[in-house]
Each structure stands twice: as structure tokens, then as C-alpha cells.
XYZ file of C-alpha atoms in Angstrom:
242
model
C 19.191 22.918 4.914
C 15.689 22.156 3.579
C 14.235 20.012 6.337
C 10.603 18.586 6.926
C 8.500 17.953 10.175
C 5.882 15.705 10.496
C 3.362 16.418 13.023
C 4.307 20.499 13.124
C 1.579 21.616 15.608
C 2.494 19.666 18.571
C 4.778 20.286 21.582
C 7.870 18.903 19.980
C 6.906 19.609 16.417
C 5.787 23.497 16.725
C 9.698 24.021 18.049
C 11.156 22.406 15.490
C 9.532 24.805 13.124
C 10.575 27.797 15.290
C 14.214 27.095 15.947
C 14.883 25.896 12.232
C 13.822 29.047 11.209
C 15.604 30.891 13.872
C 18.616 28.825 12.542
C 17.993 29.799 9.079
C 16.484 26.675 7.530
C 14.006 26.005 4.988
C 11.401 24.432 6.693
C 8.197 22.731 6.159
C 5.687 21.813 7.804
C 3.094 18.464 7.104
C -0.069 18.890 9.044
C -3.717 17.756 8.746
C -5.027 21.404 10.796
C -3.399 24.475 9.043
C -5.039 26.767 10.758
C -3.661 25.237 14.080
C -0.286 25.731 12.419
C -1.000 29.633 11.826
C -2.582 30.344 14.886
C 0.874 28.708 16.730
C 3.395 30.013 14.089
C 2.576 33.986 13.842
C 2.897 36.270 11.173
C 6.918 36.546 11.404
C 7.004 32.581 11.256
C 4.243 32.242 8.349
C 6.435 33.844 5.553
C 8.870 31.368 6.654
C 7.528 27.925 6.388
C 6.294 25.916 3.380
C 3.399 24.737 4.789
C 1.849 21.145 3.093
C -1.786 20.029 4.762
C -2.566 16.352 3.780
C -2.876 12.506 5.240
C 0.515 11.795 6.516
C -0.847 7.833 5.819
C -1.028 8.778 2.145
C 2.139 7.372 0.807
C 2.005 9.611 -2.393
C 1.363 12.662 -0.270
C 4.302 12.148 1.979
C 6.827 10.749 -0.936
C 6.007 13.954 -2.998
C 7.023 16.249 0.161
C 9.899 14.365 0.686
C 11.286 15.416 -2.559
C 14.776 17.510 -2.588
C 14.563 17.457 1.486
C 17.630 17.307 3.065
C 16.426 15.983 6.542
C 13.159 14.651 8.200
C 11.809 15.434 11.653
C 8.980 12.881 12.765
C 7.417 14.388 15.757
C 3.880 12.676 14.553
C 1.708 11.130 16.754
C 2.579 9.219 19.975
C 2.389 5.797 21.549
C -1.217 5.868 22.946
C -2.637 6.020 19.557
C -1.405 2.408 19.093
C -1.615 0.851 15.701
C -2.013 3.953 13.872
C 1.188 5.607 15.318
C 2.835 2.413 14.075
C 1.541 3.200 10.222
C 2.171 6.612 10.226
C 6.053 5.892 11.374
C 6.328 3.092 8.841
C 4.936 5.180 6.285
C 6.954 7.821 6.546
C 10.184 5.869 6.623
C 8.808 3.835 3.808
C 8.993 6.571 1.853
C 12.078 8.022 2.750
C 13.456 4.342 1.331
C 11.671 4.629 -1.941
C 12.176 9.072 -2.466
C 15.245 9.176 -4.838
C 15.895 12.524 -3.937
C 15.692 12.135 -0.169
C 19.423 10.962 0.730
C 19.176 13.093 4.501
C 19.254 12.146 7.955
C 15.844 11.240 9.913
C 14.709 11.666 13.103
C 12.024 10.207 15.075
C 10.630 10.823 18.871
C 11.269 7.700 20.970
C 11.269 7.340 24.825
C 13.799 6.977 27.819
C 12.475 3.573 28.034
C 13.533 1.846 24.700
C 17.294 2.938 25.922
C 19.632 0.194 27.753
C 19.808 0.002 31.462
C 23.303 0.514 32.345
C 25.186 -3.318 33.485
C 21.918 -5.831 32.130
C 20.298 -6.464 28.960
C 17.136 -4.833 29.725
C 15.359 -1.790 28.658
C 12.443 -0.122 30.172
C 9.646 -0.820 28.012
C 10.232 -4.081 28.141
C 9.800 -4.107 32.562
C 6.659 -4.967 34.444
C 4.736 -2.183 35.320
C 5.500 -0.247 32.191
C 2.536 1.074 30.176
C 1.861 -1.234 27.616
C 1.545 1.134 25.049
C 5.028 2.103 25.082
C 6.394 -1.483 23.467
C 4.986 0.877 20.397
C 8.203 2.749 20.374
C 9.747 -0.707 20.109
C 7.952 -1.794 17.007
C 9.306 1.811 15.375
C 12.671 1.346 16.826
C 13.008 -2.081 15.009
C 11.300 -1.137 11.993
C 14.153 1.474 11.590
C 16.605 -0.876 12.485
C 15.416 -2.807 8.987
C 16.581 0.559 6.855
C 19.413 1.898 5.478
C 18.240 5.097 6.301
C 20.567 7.563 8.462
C 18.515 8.037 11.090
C 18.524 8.574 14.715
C 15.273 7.915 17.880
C 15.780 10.819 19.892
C 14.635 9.130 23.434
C 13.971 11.817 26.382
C 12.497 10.949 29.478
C 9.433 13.415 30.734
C 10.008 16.741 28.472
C 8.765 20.115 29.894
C 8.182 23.654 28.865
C 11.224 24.936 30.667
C 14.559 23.685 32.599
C 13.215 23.544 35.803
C 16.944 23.784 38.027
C 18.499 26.716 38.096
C 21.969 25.092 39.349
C 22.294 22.984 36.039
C 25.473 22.970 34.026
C 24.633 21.197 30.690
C 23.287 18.800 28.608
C 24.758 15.449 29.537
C 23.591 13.255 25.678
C 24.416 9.370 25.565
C 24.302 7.341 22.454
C 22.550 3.766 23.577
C 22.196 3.478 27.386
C 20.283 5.779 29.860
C 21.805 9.201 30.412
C 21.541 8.663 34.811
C 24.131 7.253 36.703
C 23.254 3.703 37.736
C 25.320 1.590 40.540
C 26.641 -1.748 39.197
C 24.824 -3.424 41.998
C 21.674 -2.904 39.446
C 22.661 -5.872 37.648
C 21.587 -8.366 40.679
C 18.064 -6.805 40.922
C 15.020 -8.453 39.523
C 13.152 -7.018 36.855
C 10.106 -5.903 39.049
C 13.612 -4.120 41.315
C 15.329 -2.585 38.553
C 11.707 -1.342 37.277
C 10.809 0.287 40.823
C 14.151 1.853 40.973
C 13.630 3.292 37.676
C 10.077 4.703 38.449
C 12.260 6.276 41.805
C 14.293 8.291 39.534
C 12.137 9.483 36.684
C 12.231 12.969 37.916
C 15.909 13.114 36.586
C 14.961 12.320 33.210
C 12.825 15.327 32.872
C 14.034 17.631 30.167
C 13.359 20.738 28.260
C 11.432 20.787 24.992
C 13.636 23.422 23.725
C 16.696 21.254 24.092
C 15.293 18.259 22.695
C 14.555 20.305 19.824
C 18.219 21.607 19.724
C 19.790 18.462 20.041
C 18.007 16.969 16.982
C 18.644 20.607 14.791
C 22.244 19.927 15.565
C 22.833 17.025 13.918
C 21.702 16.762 10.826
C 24.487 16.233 9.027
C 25.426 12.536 7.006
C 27.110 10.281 8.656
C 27.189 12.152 11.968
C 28.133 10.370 15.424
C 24.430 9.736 16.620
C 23.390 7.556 13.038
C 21.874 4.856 13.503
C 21.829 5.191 17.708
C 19.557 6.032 20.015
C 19.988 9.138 21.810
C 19.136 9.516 26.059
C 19.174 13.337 27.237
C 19.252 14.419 31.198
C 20.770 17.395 32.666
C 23.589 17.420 35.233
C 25.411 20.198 37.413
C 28.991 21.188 38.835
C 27.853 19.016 41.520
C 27.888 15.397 39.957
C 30.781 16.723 37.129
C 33.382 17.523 39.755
């Protein structure tokens, strides 16, 4: 498949790039630092990405790299930037509306806290004691929710260089709701309770960069099971399976 990342040189983005062309895609890569790109990719990975340096707030710049792409990877930016993380998102999409050759599947980098709570109405984001900042993945969540766009929010909690367990089993991947067990009783806690309880149990939310990544490289086809959902990642061993 021919598939695009925005934001190529950062954590989630500079994987992307590596396992797609691992996995034998045709990948580029939109960036405003090139060299940062090079210096990360090495000389194997540079004869293997299309590489397109420009304003990823230009709408003419992205809609002309969006042409004959089969999928888009937004790993741009991130909440604290605030208003302009909003734009570039919008942009991007906007343009993946109005590119008559796009027709793909899009993904874009969320959080664990725009996903439900398990037995209430609440996400995290939305809980006292939550950085402010993060209501941003909100405003991108319901500006995709305005599209016809196949898309997905990949939403992980904390993600890391490496899986840091060495008794885990797999990849436990919801569609919706938080991937972590949650008692029923949850439901008759406050929202300052159910917030402190999630705070508790962040640490099980951690996950790998490298299966993030995978996840997302996965499913990329049409009309897949995770379009138009939001999907919540954690890890869980023989232990809690059995």
C-alpha cells in the first residue's frame, strides 16, 4: 500500500516509517526537518521513503501529497501545543475530504483518556484533575466524528520504548471503552473517585511504541472492524486470561 505519515520524525511517527517499510509499503514521509528524518532513517531506510518537507498547515501542500495514497498516518504534533495541534488535525482531515484520489483509511494518535470508562458515561479527559490540555484530543475526536472519512483514533495510555514485563501474553485491543478491567462498583463513585482510581492504575496502560505502531499497520484496510472507533491497547498475561 502507498501510505503517508504526518509528523515522521517523532516517537510514534519515525516507527511508522520503519515497520511500513519492513512490511513492504510505499511510504512517505511529511516533515518540516529533513535532515532530522535522515539522520533517524539511515541509509537502508532513505532509498525507501518518499520523503515531502513542507507546512503541514498548508492545505495545498498536504492535498497534493495526499494524492493516489492509499492510507494516512497522523502522528503530528500533540496536545500541549494547543490550538495549533487542533489546525494541523483539521487540516489534514480537511483535505483528506476534499483529495479525490484519497479514498483510504486514516489514522490519528488519541489518548487512553478520550475512551469510555467501563459501567458510566464518562471518559477521562473529561474528570477533574485531568490536564487540561488533553480536552484537545476531544476537539479532534469530534471533528472526525463530522467526516465520512474511514478513520480510526488509536488511544494508548503511557507508550514506551520497550514492553517492560517479561510474563506478558498479548495484546489485549478494545474498540470504545478502556482496555483494564474495571469492577461494576465504579459506577457509584464520584467523578473526583473514579478519576483517583484511574490515576491508581495508569501503570497498566503503559504500552510499547512498537505495538502501537503495529496495531495501526494492521489495519488499513476499507471498511475494517476498528472504522470509525476508537481503539484502547494494554497488555495482559496467562495470569488474568485463565
Amino acid at each position: 500500500m502507498k501510505i503517508i505519515v504526518f509528523g515522521a520524525t517523532g516517537n510514534t511517527g519515525k516507527r511508522v516509517l520503519a515497520q511500513g517499510i519492513q512490511m513492504g509499503h510505499e511510504m512517505t514521509a511529511f516533515v518540516r526537518n529533513a535532515e532530522k528524518l535522515y539522520d533517524q532513517l539511515g541509509e537502508h531506510s532513505k532509498k525507501h521513503v518518499k520523503v515531502i518537507v513542507d507546512d503541514m498547515m498548508d492545505p495545498v501542500s498536504v492535498r497534493e501529497a495526499l494524492v493516489n495514497q492509499d492510507a494516512a498516518i497522523i502522528a503530528a504534533g500533540h496536545a500541549g501545543q494547543g490550538e495549533e495541534f487542533v489546525r494541523i488535525v483539521d487540516n489534514i482531515i480537511s483535505q483528506c475530504e476534499l483529495e479525490p484520489s484519497f479514498s483510504g483509511r486514516v489514522w490519528v494518535m488519541g489518548g487512553a483518556g478520550l475512551l469510555d470508562i467501563p459501567y458510566t458515561d464518562l471518559i477521562g479527559n473529561n474528570l477533574p484533575g485531568f490536564p487540561p490540555e488533553y480536552k484537545n484530543h476531544n476537539r479532534n475526536f469530534e471533528r472526525l466524528q463530522r467526516t465520512d472519512l474511514d478513520w480510526t483514533m488509536m488511544c494508548p495510555g503511557t507508550m514506551t520504548d520497550s514492553r517492560e514485563h517479561s510474563d506478558i501474553a498479548y495484546l489485549h485491543v478494545t474498540t470504545e471503552i478502556l482496555p483494564v478491567p474495571m469492577q461494576e462498583t465504579i459506577k457509584d463513585f464520584s467523578e473526583a473517585e473514579v478519576a483517583g482510581h484511574l490515576f491508581s492504575r495508569f501503570q497498566e496502560l503503559n504500552v510499547a511504541y512498537d505495538d502501537v505502531v503495529m496495531c495501526m499497520l494492521d489495519h488499513l484496510e476499507l471498511e475494517g472492524s476498528f472504522k470509525r472507533k476508537r481503539v484502547g491497547l494494554a497488555y495482559q498475561s496467562h495470569i488474568a486470561v485463565s
